[in-house]
Coordinates of N, CA, C and O in Angstrom, one line a residue:
X212 N -98.0 -15.5 129.7 CA -97.1 -15.4 128.6 C -96.5 -16.7 128.1 O -96.4 -17.0 127.0
X213 N -96.2 -17.6 129.1 CA -95.6 -18.9 128.8 C -96.5 -19.9 128.2 O -96.1 -20.8 127.5
X214 N -97.8 -19.8 128.5 CA -98.8 -20.7 127.9 C -98.9 -22.0 128.6 O -99.6 -22.9 128.1
X215 N -98.1 -22.2 129.7 CA -98.2 -23.5 130.4 C -99.6 -23.8 130.9 O -100.2 -22.9 131.4
X216 N -100.0 -25.0 130.8 CA -101.4 -25.4 131.1 C -101.5 -25.8 132.6 O -102.7 -25.8 133.1
X217 N -100.4 -26.2 133.2 CA -100.5 -26.6 134.6 C -99.3 -25.9 135.4 O -98.2 -26.3 135.2
X218 N -99.7 -24.9 136.2 CA -98.6 -24.2 136.9 C -98.0 -25.1 138.0 O -98.7 -26.0 138.5
X219 N -96.8 -24.9 138.4 CA -96.1 -25.6 139.5 C -96.8 -25.2 140.8 O -97.1 -24.0 141.1
X220 N -97.1 -26.2 141.6 CA -97.6 -26.0 142.9 C -96.5 -25.2 143.7 O -95.4 -25.7 143.8
X221 N -96.8 -24.1 144.3 CA -95.9 -23.3 145.1 C -95.2 -24.1 146.2 O -94.1 -23.7 146.6
X222 N -95.8 -25.1 146.7 CA -95.2 -25.9 147.7 C -93.9 -26.6 147.3 O -93.1 -27.1 148.1
X223 N -93.7 -26.7 145.9 CA -92.5 -27.3 145.4 C -91.3 -26.5 146.0 O -90.2 -27.1 146.2
X224 N -91.4 -25.2 146.2 CA -90.3 -24.4 146.7 C -89.9 -24.9 148.1 O -88.7 -24.9 148.5
X225 N -90.8 -25.4 148.9 CA -90.5 -26.0 150.2 C -89.6 -27.2 150.1 O -88.7 -27.4 150.9
X226 N -89.9 -28.0 149.1 CA -89.0 -29.2 148.8 C -87.6 -28.7 148.4 O -86.6 -29.3 148.9
X227 N -87.6 -27.7 147.6 CA -86.3 -27.2 147.1 C -85.5 -26.7 148.3 O -84.3 -26.9 148.5
X228 N -86.1 -25.9 149.2 CA -85.4 -25.3 150.3 C -84.8 -26.3 151.3 O -83.8 -26.0 152.0
X229 N -85.3 -27.5 151.3 CA -84.8 -28.6 152.2 C -83.5 -29.2 151.6 O -82.8 -29.9 152.3
X230 N -83.3 -29.0 150.3 CA -82.1 -29.5 149.7 C -81.5 -28.6 148.6 O -81.6 -29.0 147.4
X231 N -81.1 -27.5 149.0 CA -80.6 -26.5 148.0 C -79.4 -27.1 147.2 O -79.2 -26.8 146.0
X232 N -78.5 -27.8 147.9 CA -77.4 -28.4 147.2 C -77.8 -29.3 146.0 O -77.2 -29.2 145.0
X233 N -78.8 -30.1 146.2 CA -79.3 -30.9 145.1 C -79.9 -30.1 144.0 O -79.6 -30.4 142.8
X234 N -80.7 -29.1 144.3 CA -81.3 -28.3 143.2 C -80.2 -27.6 142.4 O -80.3 -27.5 141.2
X235 N -79.2 -27.1 143.1 CA -78.1 -26.4 142.4 C -77.4 -27.4 141.5 O -77.0 -27.1 140.3
X236 N -77.1 -28.6 141.9 CA -76.5 -29.6 141.1 C -77.4 -29.9 139.9 O -76.9 -30.0 138.7
X237 N -78.6 -30.2 140.1 CA -79.6 -30.5 139.0 C -79.6 -29.3 138.0 O -79.6 -29.5 136.8
X238 N -79.6 -28.1 138.6 CA -79.7 -26.9 137.7 C -78.4 -26.8 136.9 O -78.5 -26.5 135.7
X239 N -77.3 -27.0 137.5 CA -76.0 -27.0 136.7 C -76.1 -27.9 135.5 O -75.7 -27.5 134.4
X240 N -76.6 -29.1 135.7 CA -76.6 -30.0 134.6 C -77.7 -29.6 133.6 O -77.5 -29.9 132.4
X241 N -78.7 -29.0 134.0 CA -79.7 -28.4 133.1 C -79.0 -27.4 132.1 O -79.3 -27.4 130.9
X242 N -78.2 -26.6 132.7 CA -77.5 -25.6 131.9 C -76.5 -26.2 131.0 O -76.3 -25.8 129.8
X243 N -75.8 -27.3 131.4 CA -74.9 -28.0 130.6 C -75.7 -28.7 129.4 O -75.2 -28.7 128.3
X244 N -76.8 -29.2 129.7 CA -77.6 -29.9 128.7 C -78.2 -28.9 127.7 O -78.3 -29.1 126.5
X245 N -78.5 -27.7 128.1 CA -79.0 -26.6 127.2 C -77.8 -26.2 126.3 O -78.1 -26.0 125.1
X246 N -76.6 -26.2 126.8 CA -75.5 -25.9 126.0 C -75.3 -27.0 124.9 O -75.1 -26.7 123.7
X247 N -75.4 -28.3 125.3 CA -75.3 -29.4 124.4 C -76.4 -29.4 123.3 O -76.2 -29.7 122.2
X248 N -77.6 -29.0 123.7 CA -78.7 -28.9 122.8 C -78.4 -27.9 121.7 O -78.6 -28.1 120.5
X249 N -77.9 -26.7 122.1 CA -77.6 -25.7 121.1 C -76.5 -26.1 120.2 O -76.6 -25.9 119.0
X250 N -75.5 -26.8 120.7 CA -74.4 -27.4 119.9 C -75.0 -28.4 118.9 O -74.6 -28.4 117.7
X251 N -75.8 -29.3 119.4 CA -76.5 -30.3 118.6 C -77.3 -29.7 117.4 O -77.2 -30.2 116.3
X252 N -78.0 -28.6 117.7 CA -78.7 -28.0 116.6 C -77.8 -27.4 115.5 O -78.1 -27.5 114.4
X253 N -76.7 -26.9 116.0 CA -75.7 -26.4 115.0 C -75.2 -27.5 114.1 O -75.1 -27.4 112.9
X254 N -74.8 -28.6 114.7 CA -74.3 -29.8 114.0 C -75.3 -30.4 113.1 O -75.0 -30.8 112.0
X255 N -76.5 -30.5 113.6 CA -77.6 -31.2 112.8 C -78.2 -30.3 111.7 O -78.6 -30.9 110.7
X256 N -78.2 -29.0 111.9 CA -78.9 -28.1 110.9 C -78.0 -27.0 110.5 O -78.4 -25.8 110.7
X257 N -76.8 -27.2 110.0 CA -75.9 -26.1 109.7 C -76.3 -25.2 108.6 O -75.8 -24.0 108.5
X258 N -77.2 -25.6 107.8 CA -77.7 -24.8 106.7 C -78.6 -23.7 107.1 O -78.9 -22.8 106.3
X259 N -79.1 -23.7 108.3 CA -80.0 -22.7 108.8 C -79.1 -21.6 109.5 O -78.9 -21.6 110.7
X260 N -78.6 -20.7 108.7 CA -77.6 -19.7 109.2 C -78.0 -18.9 110.4 O -77.3 -18.7 111.3
X261 N -79.2 -18.4 110.3 CA -79.7 -17.6 111.4 C -79.8 -18.4 112.7 O -79.4 -17.9 113.8
X262 N -80.3 -19.6 112.6 CA -80.3 -20.5 113.8 C -78.9 -20.8 114.3 O -78.7 -20.7 115.5
X263 N -78.0 -21.0 113.4 CA -76.6 -21.3 113.8 C -76.1 -20.1 114.6 O -75.5 -20.3 115.7
X264 N -76.3 -18.9 114.1 CA -75.7 -17.7 114.7 C -76.3 -17.6 116.1 O -75.6 -17.3 117.1
X265 N -77.6 -17.8 116.3 CA -78.3 -17.7 117.6 C -77.8 -18.8 118.5 O -77.7 -18.6 119.7
X266 N -77.6 -20.0 118.0 CA -77.2 -21.1 118.8 C -75.7 -20.9 119.3 O -75.4 -21.2 120.4
X267 N -74.9 -20.3 118.5 CA -73.5 -19.9 119.0 C -73.6 -19.0 120.2 O -72.9 -19.2 121.2
X268 N -74.4 -18.0 120.1 CA -74.6 -17.0 121.2 C -75.2 -17.8 122.4 O -74.8 -17.5 123.5
X269 N -76.1 -18.7 122.1 CA -76.8 -19.4 123.2 C -75.8 -20.3 123.9 O -75.8 -20.4 125.2
X270 N -74.9 -21.0 123.2 CA -73.9 -21.8 123.8 C -73.1 -21.0 124.8 O -72.8 -21.4 125.9
X271 N -72.6 -19.8 124.4 CA -71.9 -19.0 125.3 C -72.7 -18.6 126.5 O -72.1 -18.6 127.7
X272 N -73.9 -18.2 126.3 CA -74.8 -17.8 127.5 C -75.0 -19.0 128.4 O -74.9 -18.9 129.6
X273 N -75.4 -20.1 127.9 CA -75.7 -21.3 128.7 C -74.5 -21.8 129.5 O -74.6 -22.2 130.7
X274 N -73.3 -21.8 128.9 CA -72.1 -22.3 129.6 C -71.8 -21.3 130.7 O -71.3 -21.6 131.7
X275 N -72.1 -20.0 130.4 CA -71.8 -19.0 131.5 C -72.8 -19.2 132.6 O -72.4 -19.0 133.8
X276 N -74.0 -19.6 132.3 CA -75.0 -19.9 133.4 C -74.5 -21.2 134.2 O -74.6 -21.2 135.4
X277 N -74.0 -22.1 133.5 CA -73.4 -23.3 134.2 C -72.4 -22.9 135.2 O -72.3 -23.3 136.3
X278 N -71.5 -22.0 134.7 CA -70.4 -21.5 135.6 C -71.0 -20.7 136.8 O -70.5 -20.9 137.9
X279 N -72.0 -19.9 136.6 CA -72.6 -19.2 137.7 C -73.2 -20.2 138.7 O -73.1 -19.9 139.9
X280 N -73.9 -21.2 138.2 CA -74.5 -22.2 139.2 C -73.4 -22.9 139.9 O -73.4 -23.2 141.1
X281 N -72.4 -23.3 139.1 CA -71.2 -24.1 139.7 C -70.5 -23.2 140.8 O -70.2 -23.7 141.9
X282 N -70.4 -21.9 140.5 CA -69.8 -21.0 141.5 C -70.6 -20.9 142.7 O -70.1 -20.9 143.8
X283 N -71.9 -20.9 142.5 CA -72.9 -20.9 143.7 C -72.7 -22.2 144.5 O -72.7 -22.1 145.8
X284 N -72.5 -23.3 143.9 CA -72.3 -24.6 144.6 C -71.0 -24.4 145.4 O -70.9 -24.8 146.6
X285 N -69.9 -23.9 144.8 CA -68.6 -23.8 145.5 C -68.7 -22.8 146.6 O -68.1 -23.0 147.7
X286 N -69.4 -21.7 146.4 CA -69.5 -20.7 147.5 C -70.1 -21.3 148.8 O -69.8 -20.8 149.9
X287 N -70.9 -22.3 148.6 CA -71.6 -23.0 149.8 C -70.7 -24.1 150.3 O -71.1 -24.8 151.3
X288 N -69.5 -24.3 149.8 CA -68.6 -25.4 150.3 C -69.0 -26.8 149.8 O -68.5 -27.7 150.3
X289 N -69.8 -26.8 148.7 CA -70.2 -28.1 148.1 C -69.4 -28.4 146.9 O -68.6 -27.6 146.4
X290 N -69.6 -29.6 146.3 CA -69.0 -29.9 145.0 C -70.1 -30.4 144.1 O -71.2 -30.8 144.6
X291 N -69.9 -30.2 142.8 CA -70.9 -30.6 141.9 C -71.2 -32.1 142.0 O -70.2 -32.9 141.9
X292 N -72.4 -32.5 142.3 CA -72.8 -33.9 142.4 C -72.9 -34.5 141.0 O -72.6 -33.9 140.0
X293 N -73.3 -35.8 141.0 CA -73.5 -36.5 139.7 C -74.8 -36.1 139.1 O -75.8 -35.8 139.8
X294 N -74.8 -36.2 137.8 CA -76.0 -36.0 137.0 C -77.0 -37.1 137.2 O -76.6 -38.3 137.4
X295 N -78.3 -36.8 137.2 CA -79.3 -37.8 137.3 C -80.2 -37.6 136.1 O -80.3 -36.5 135.5
X296 N -80.9 -38.7 135.7 CA -81.9 -38.6 134.6 C -82.9 -37.5 134.9 O -83.4 -37.4 136.0
X297 N -83.3 -36.8 133.8 CA -84.3 -35.8 133.9 C -85.6 -36.5 133.5 O -85.9 -36.5 132.3
X298 N -86.4 -37.0 134.4 CA -87.7 -37.6 134.1 C -88.6 -36.8 133.2 O -89.2 -37.3 132.3
X299 N -88.6 -35.5 133.5 CA -89.5 -34.6 132.7 C -89.1 -34.6 131.3 O -89.9 -34.8 130.4
X300 N -87.8 -34.4 131.0 CA -87.4 -34.3 129.6 C -87.5 -35.7 128.9 O -88.0 -35.8 127.8
X301 N -87.2 -36.8 129.6 CA -87.3 -38.1 129.0 C -88.8 -38.4 128.6 O -89.0 -39.0 127.6
X302 N -89.7 -38.0 129.4 CA -91.1 -38.2 129.1 C -91.6 -37.2 128.0 O -92.3 -37.6 127.1
X303 N -91.1 -36.0 128.1 CA -91.5 -35.0 127.1 C -91.2 -35.3 125.7 O -92.0 -35.2 124.8
X304 N -89.9 -35.8 125.5 CA -89.4 -36.1 124.1 C -90.1 -37.3 123.5 O -89.7 -37.7 122.4
X305 N -91.0 -38.0 124.2 CA -91.7 -39.1 123.6 C -92.9 -38.6 122.8 O -93.6 -39.4 122.1
X306 N -93.3 -37.3 122.9 CA -94.5 -36.8 122.3 C -94.6 -36.9 120.8 O -95.5 -37.5 120.2
X307 N -93.6 -36.4 120.1 CA -93.6 -36.4 118.6 C -93.0 -37.7 118.1 O -92.0 -38.2 118.7
X308 N -93.6 -38.2 117.1 CA -93.0 -39.5 116.5 C -91.6 -39.2 115.9 O -91.3 -38.1 115.5
X309 N -90.8 -40.2 115.9 CA -89.4 -40.1 115.3 C -89.6 -40.0 113.8 O -90.5 -40.5 113.2
X310 N -88.5 -39.5 113.2 CA -88.5 -39.4 111.7 C -89.2 -38.2 111.2 O -89.4 -37.2 111.8
X311 N -89.6 -38.3 109.9 CA -90.2 -37.2 109.2 C -89.1 -36.4 108.5 O -87.9 -36.8 108.5
X312 N -89.5 -35.4 107.8 CA -88.6 -34.5 107.0 C -87.6 -33.8 108.0 O -87.8 -33.7 109.2
X313 N -86.5 -33.3 107.4 CA -85.5 -32.6 108.2 C -86.2 -31.4 108.9 O -86.0 -31.1 110.0
X314 N -87.1 -30.7 108.1 CA -87.8 -29.6 108.7 C -88.7 -30.0 109.8 O -88.7 -29.3 110.9
X315 N -89.4 -31.1 109.7 CA -90.2 -31.6 110.8 C -89.4 -31.9 112.0 O -89.8 -31.5 113.1
X316 N -88.3 -32.6 111.8 CA -87.4 -32.9 112.9 C -86.9 -31.6 113.6 O -86.9 -31.6 114.8
X317 N -86.5 -30.6 112.8 CA -86.1 -29.4 113.4 C -87.2 -28.7 114.2 O -86.9 -28.3 115.3
X318 N -88.4 -28.6 113.6 CA -89.5 -28.0 114.3 C -89.8 -28.7 115.7 O -90.0 -28.0 116.7
X319 N -89.8 -30.0 115.6 CA -90.0 -30.8 116.9 C -89.0 -30.5 117.9 O -89.3 -30.2 119.1
X320 N -87.7 -30.5 117.5 CA -86.6 -30.2 118.5 C -86.7 -28.8 119.0 O -86.5 -28.5 120.2
X321 N -87.1 -27.8 118.2 CA -87.3 -26.4 118.6 C -88.5 -26.3 119.6 O -88.4 -25.6 120.6
X322 N -89.5 -27.0 119.3 CA -90.7 -27.0 120.2 C -90.4 -27.6 121.6 O -90.7 -27.1 122.6
X323 N -89.6 -28.7 121.6 CA -89.2 -29.3 122.9 C -88.4 -28.3 123.6 O -88.5 -28.1 124.8
X324 N -87.4 -27.7 122.9 CA -86.5 -26.7 123.6 C -87.3 -25.6 124.1 O -87.0 -25.1 125.3
X325 N -88.2 -25.1 123.4 CA -89.0 -23.9 123.8 C -89.8 -24.3 125.1 O -89.8 -23.5 126.1
X326 N -90.4 -25.5 125.1 CA -91.2 -25.9 126.3 C -90.3 -26.1 127.5 O -90.6 -25.7 128.7
X327 N -89.1 -26.7 127.4 CA -88.2 -26.9 128.5 C -87.8 -25.5 129.0 O -87.8 -25.3 130.3
X328 N -87.5 -24.6 128.2 CA -87.1 -23.2 128.6 C -88.3 -22.5 129.3 O -88.1 -21.8 130.3
X329 N -89.5 -22.7 128.8 CA -90.7 -22.1 129.4 C -90.9 -22.7 130.8 O -91.2 -21.9 131.8
X330 N -90.8 -24.0 131.0 CA -91.0 -24.6 132.3 C -89.8 -24.1 133.3 O -90.1 -23.8 134.4
X331 N -88.6 -24.0 132.8 CA -87.5 -23.5 133.6 C -87.8 -22.1 134.0 O -87.6 -21.7 135.2
X332 N -88.3 -21.3 133.1 CA -88.6 -19.9 133.4 C -89.7 -19.8 134.5 O -89.5 -19.0 135.5
X333 N -90.7 -20.6 134.4 CA -91.8 -20.6 135.4 C -91.2 -21.1 136.7 O -91.6 -20.5 137.8
X334 N -90.4 -22.1 136.8 CA -89.8 -22.5 138.0 C -88.9 -21.5 138.6 O -88.9 -21.3 139.8
X335 N -88.1 -20.8 137.8 CA -87.2 -19.8 138.3 C -88.0 -18.6 138.9 O -87.6 -18.0 139.9
X336 N -89.1 -18.3 138.2 CA -89.9 -17.2 138.7 C -90.4 -17.6 140.1 O -90.4 -16.8 141.1
X337 N -90.9 -18.8 140.3 CA -91.4 -19.3 141.6 C -90.3 -19.2 142.6 O -90.5 -18.7 143.8
X338 N -89.1 -19.6 142.3 CA -88.0 -19.6 143.2 C -87.6 -18.1 143.6 O -87.3 -17.8 144.7
X339 N -87.7 -17.2 142.6 CA -87.3 -15.8 142.8 C -88.3 -15.2 143.7 O -88.0 -14.2 144.5
X340 N -89.6 -15.6 143.7 CA -90.6 -15.0 144.5 C -90.8 -15.7 145.9 O -91.3 -15.0 146.8
X341 N -90.5 -17.0 146.0 CA -90.8 -17.7 147.2 C -89.7 -18.2 148.1 O -89.9 -18.5 149.3
X342 N -88.4 -18.2 147.6 CA -87.3 -18.6 148.4 C -87.1 -17.7 149.6 O -87.1 -16.5 149.4
X343 N -86.8 -18.2 150.7 CA -86.5 -17.4 151.9 C -85.1 -16.8 151.8 O -84.9 -15.7 152.3
X344 N -84.2 -17.5 151.1 CA -82.8 -17.0 150.9 C -82.9 -15.9 149.8 O -83.0 -16.3 148.6
X345 N -82.9 -14.7 150.2 CA -83.1 -13.6 149.2 C -82.0 -13.5 148.2 O -82.3 -13.1 147.1
X346 N -80.8 -13.8 148.6 CA -79.7 -13.8 147.6 C -79.9 -14.8 146.5 O -79.8 -14.6 145.3
X347 N -80.3 -16.0 146.9 CA -80.6 -17.1 145.9 C -81.9 -16.7 145.1 O -81.9 -17.0 143.9
X348 N -82.8 -16.1 145.8 CA -84.1 -15.6 145.0 C -83.7 -14.7 143.9 O -84.2 -14.7 142.8
X349 N -82.8 -13.7 144.2 CA -82.4 -12.7 143.2 C -81.6 -13.4 142.1 O -81.7 -13.1 140.9
X350 N -80.8 -14.4 142.5 CA -80.0 -15.2 141.5 C -81.0 -15.8 140.5 O -80.8 -15.7 139.3
X351 N -82.1 -16.4 141.0 CA -83.1 -17.0 140.1 C -83.9 -16.0 139.3 O -84.3 -16.2 138.2
X352 N -84.1 -14.8 139.9 CA -84.8 -13.8 139.1 C -84.1 -13.4 137.9 O -84.6 -13.2 136.8
X353 N -82.8 -13.2 138.0 CA -81.9 -12.8 136.9 C -81.9 -13.9 135.8 O -82.0 -13.6 134.6
X354 N -81.9 -15.2 136.2 CA -81.9 -16.3 135.3 C -83.2 -16.5 134.6 O -83.3 -16.9 133.4
X355 N -84.3 -16.1 135.3 CA -85.6 -16.2 134.8 C -85.8 -15.4 133.5 O -86.4 -15.9 132.5
X356 N -85.2 -14.2 133.4 CA -85.3 -13.4 132.3 C -84.7 -14.0 131.1 O -85.2 -14.0 130.0
X357 N -83.5 -14.7 131.3 CA -82.8 -15.4 130.2 C -83.7 -16.5 129.6 O -83.8 -16.7 128.4
X358 N -84.3 -17.3 130.6 CA -85.1 -18.4 130.1 C -86.3 -18.0 129.3 O -86.6 -18.6 128.3
X359 N -86.9 -16.9 129.7 CA -88.0 -16.3 128.9 C -87.6 -16.0 127.5 O -88.3 -16.3 126.5
X360 N -86.4 -15.4 127.4 CA -85.9 -15.0 126.0 C -85.6 -16.3 125.2 O -85.8 -16.3 124.0
X361 N -85.1 -17.3 125.8 CA -84.8 -18.5 125.1 C -86.1 -19.2 124.6 O -86.1 -19.7 123.5
X362 N -87.1 -19.2 125.5 CA -88.3 -19.8 125.1 C -88.9 -19.1 123.9 O -89.3 -19.8 122.9
X363 N -88.9 -17.8 123.9 CA -89.5 -17.1 122.7 C -88.7 -17.3 121.5 O -89.2 -17.3 120.4
X364 N -87.3 -17.4 121.7 CA -86.5 -17.6 120.5 C -86.7 -18.9 119.9 O -86.9 -19.0 118.6
X365 N -86.8 -20.0 120.7 CA -87.0 -21.3 120.1 C -88.4 -21.4 119.4 O -88.5 -22.0 118.4
X366 N -89.4 -20.9 120.1 CA -90.7 -20.9 119.5 C -90.8 -20.1 118.2 O -91.4 -20.5 117.3
X367 N -90.1 -19.0 118.2 CA -90.1 -18.1 117.0 C -89.4 -18.8 115.9 O -89.9 -18.8 114.7
X368 N -88.3 -19.5 116.1 CA -87.7 -20.3 115.1 C -88.6 -21.4 114.6 O -88.6 -21.7 113.4
X369 N -89.3 -22.1 115.5 CA -90.2 -23.2 115.0 C -91.2 -22.6 114.1 O -91.5 -23.2 113.0
X370 N -91.8 -21.5 114.4 CA -92.8 -20.8 113.5 C -92.2 -20.3 112.3 O -92.9 -20.3 111.2
X371 N -91.0 -19.9 112.3 CA -90.3 -19.4 111.1 C -90.0 -20.5 110.1 O -90.1 -20.3 108.9
X372 N -89.5 -21.7 110.6 CA -89.1 -22.7 109.7 C -90.2 -23.7 109.4 O -90.1 -24.4 108.4
X373 N -91.2 -23.8 110.1 CA -92.3 -24.7 109.8 C -93.6 -23.9 109.4 O -93.6 -22.6 109.4
X374 N -94.6 -24.6 109.0 CA -95.9 -23.9 108.7 C -96.4 -23.4 110.0 O -96.7 -24.2 110.9
X375 N -96.7 -22.1 110.0 CA -97.1 -21.4 111.3 C -98.3 -22.0 111.9 O -98.3 -22.3 113.1
X376 N -99.4 -22.3 111.1 CA -100.6 -22.9 111.7 C -100.3 -24.3 112.2 O -100.8 -24.6 113.3
X377 N -99.6 -25.1 111.5 CA -99.3 -26.4 111.9 C -98.4 -26.4 113.2 O -98.6 -27.2 114.1
X378 N -97.4 -25.5 113.2 CA -96.6 -25.4 114.4 C -97.4 -24.9 115.6 O -97.2 -25.5 116.7
X379 N -98.3 -24.0 115.4 CA -99.1 -23.5 116.6 C -100.0 -24.7 117.1 O -100.2 -24.8 118.3
X380 N -100.5 -25.5 116.2 CA -101.3 -26.6 116.6 C -100.5 -27.7 117.4 O -100.9 -28.1 118.5
X381 N -99.3 -27.9 116.9 CA -98.4 -28.9 117.5 C -98.0 -28.3 118.9 O -97.9 -29.1 119.9
X382 N -97.8 -27.0 119.0 CA -97.4 -26.4 120.3 C -98.5 -26.5 121.3 O -98.2 -26.9 122.4
X383 N -99.7 -26.3 120.9 CA -100.8 -26.5 121.8 C -101.0 -27.9 122.3 O -101.2 -28.2 123.5
X384 N -100.8 -28.9 121.4 CA -100.9 -30.3 121.7 C -99.7 -30.7 122.7 O -99.9 -31.5 123.6
X385 N -98.6 -30.1 122.4 CA -97.4 -30.4 123.3 C -97.6 -29.8 124.7 O -97.3 -30.5 125.7
X386 N -98.2 -28.6 124.7 CA -98.5 -28.0 126.0 C -99.5 -28.9 126.8 O -99.4 -29.1 128.0
X387 N -100.5 -29.5 126.1 CA -101.5 -30.4 126.8 C -100.8 -31.6 127.3 O -101.0 -32.0 128.5
X388 N -99.9 -32.2 126.5 CA -99.1 -33.4 126.9 C -98.3 -33.0 128.1 O -98.2 -33.8 129.1
X389 N -97.6 -31.9 128.1 CA -96.7 -31.5 129.2 C -97.5 -31.3 130.5 O -97.0 -31.7 131.6
X390 N -98.7 -30.8 130.4 CA -99.5 -30.7 131.6 C -99.8 -32.0 132.3 O -99.8 -32.1 133.5
X391 N -100.0 -33.0 131.5 CA -100.2 -34.4 132.0 C -99.0 -34.9 132.7 O -99.1 -35.6 133.7
X392 N -97.8 -34.6 132.1 CA -96.5 -35.1 132.7 C -96.4 -34.4 134.0 O -96.0 -35.0 135.0
X393 N -96.7 -33.0 134.1 CA -96.4 -32.3 135.3 C -97.4 -32.7 136.4 O -97.0 -32.4 137.6
X394 N -98.5 -33.2 136.1 CA -99.4 -33.7 137.1 C -98.8 -34.7 138.1 O -99.1 -34.8 139.2
X395 N -97.8 -35.5 137.5 CA -97.1 -36.5 138.3 C -95.8 -36.1 138.8 O -95.1 -36.8 139.5
X396 N -95.4 -34.8 138.5 CA -94.1 -34.3 138.9 C -94.3 -33.2 139.9 O -95.3 -33.0 140.4
X397 N -93.2 -32.5 140.3 CA -93.3 -31.4 141.2 C -93.1 -31.8 142.7 O -93.5 -31.1 143.6
X398 N -92.6 -33.0 142.8 CA -92.5 -33.6 144.2 C -91.0 -33.8 144.6 O -90.7 -34.5 145.6
X399 N -90.1 -33.3 143.7 CA -88.7 -33.5 144.1 C -87.9 -32.2 143.8 O -88.4 -31.3 143.2
X400 N -86.7 -32.2 144.4 CA -85.9 -31.0 144.3 C -85.1 -30.9 143.0 O -83.8 -30.9 143.1
X401 N -85.8 -31.0 141.9 CA -85.1 -30.9 140.6 C -85.8 -29.7 139.9 O -87.0 -29.4 140.2
X402 N -85.1 -29.2 138.9 CA -85.6 -28.0 138.2 C -86.9 -28.4 137.5 O -87.9 -27.6 137.5
X403 N -87.0 -29.5 136.9 CA -88.2 -29.9 136.1 C -89.1 -30.9 136.8 O -90.3 -31.0 136.5
X404 N -88.6 -31.7 137.7 CA -89.3 -32.8 138.3 C -90.2 -32.4 139.4 O -90.2 -31.4 139.9

């Protein structure tokens, strides 16, 4: 369903289990960044009323996910660590050239967001199936469903606002590029890395 060209090696879960505190901190910042992305889309493209309405709802959902993850950190007696650069996202956003029409810029941002959500969904599924901590596995199963919905929403908006055939071609090319990025990642206890 997600269309990802390179699945995460299941051994990534073993890396995560050795440092749950770090993955939760990284995850919390991913939720915060998703909130910021939704706000940025509202600010940058206010004339797209349907998008704005969905992004308002997404801001509420993503910040509630941040709170859920932060609460999980506190439950374990930890504190939220510092944010670190997301190598995956930094590499991913180099794919499309800068500039172009407002519509092109919007479509590119929507495709990036869709792919980030798709990869998060795939990673959450893996955590939900493979973590030995069943409570944490269930936590990720619930979040996995949300990520799948976000992925389809962003991809749907990209197809709605751009030329569908062109968007589908860009999506496939972006998926190919993402697979190359993922070949070098999956070796750290981060949601995308």
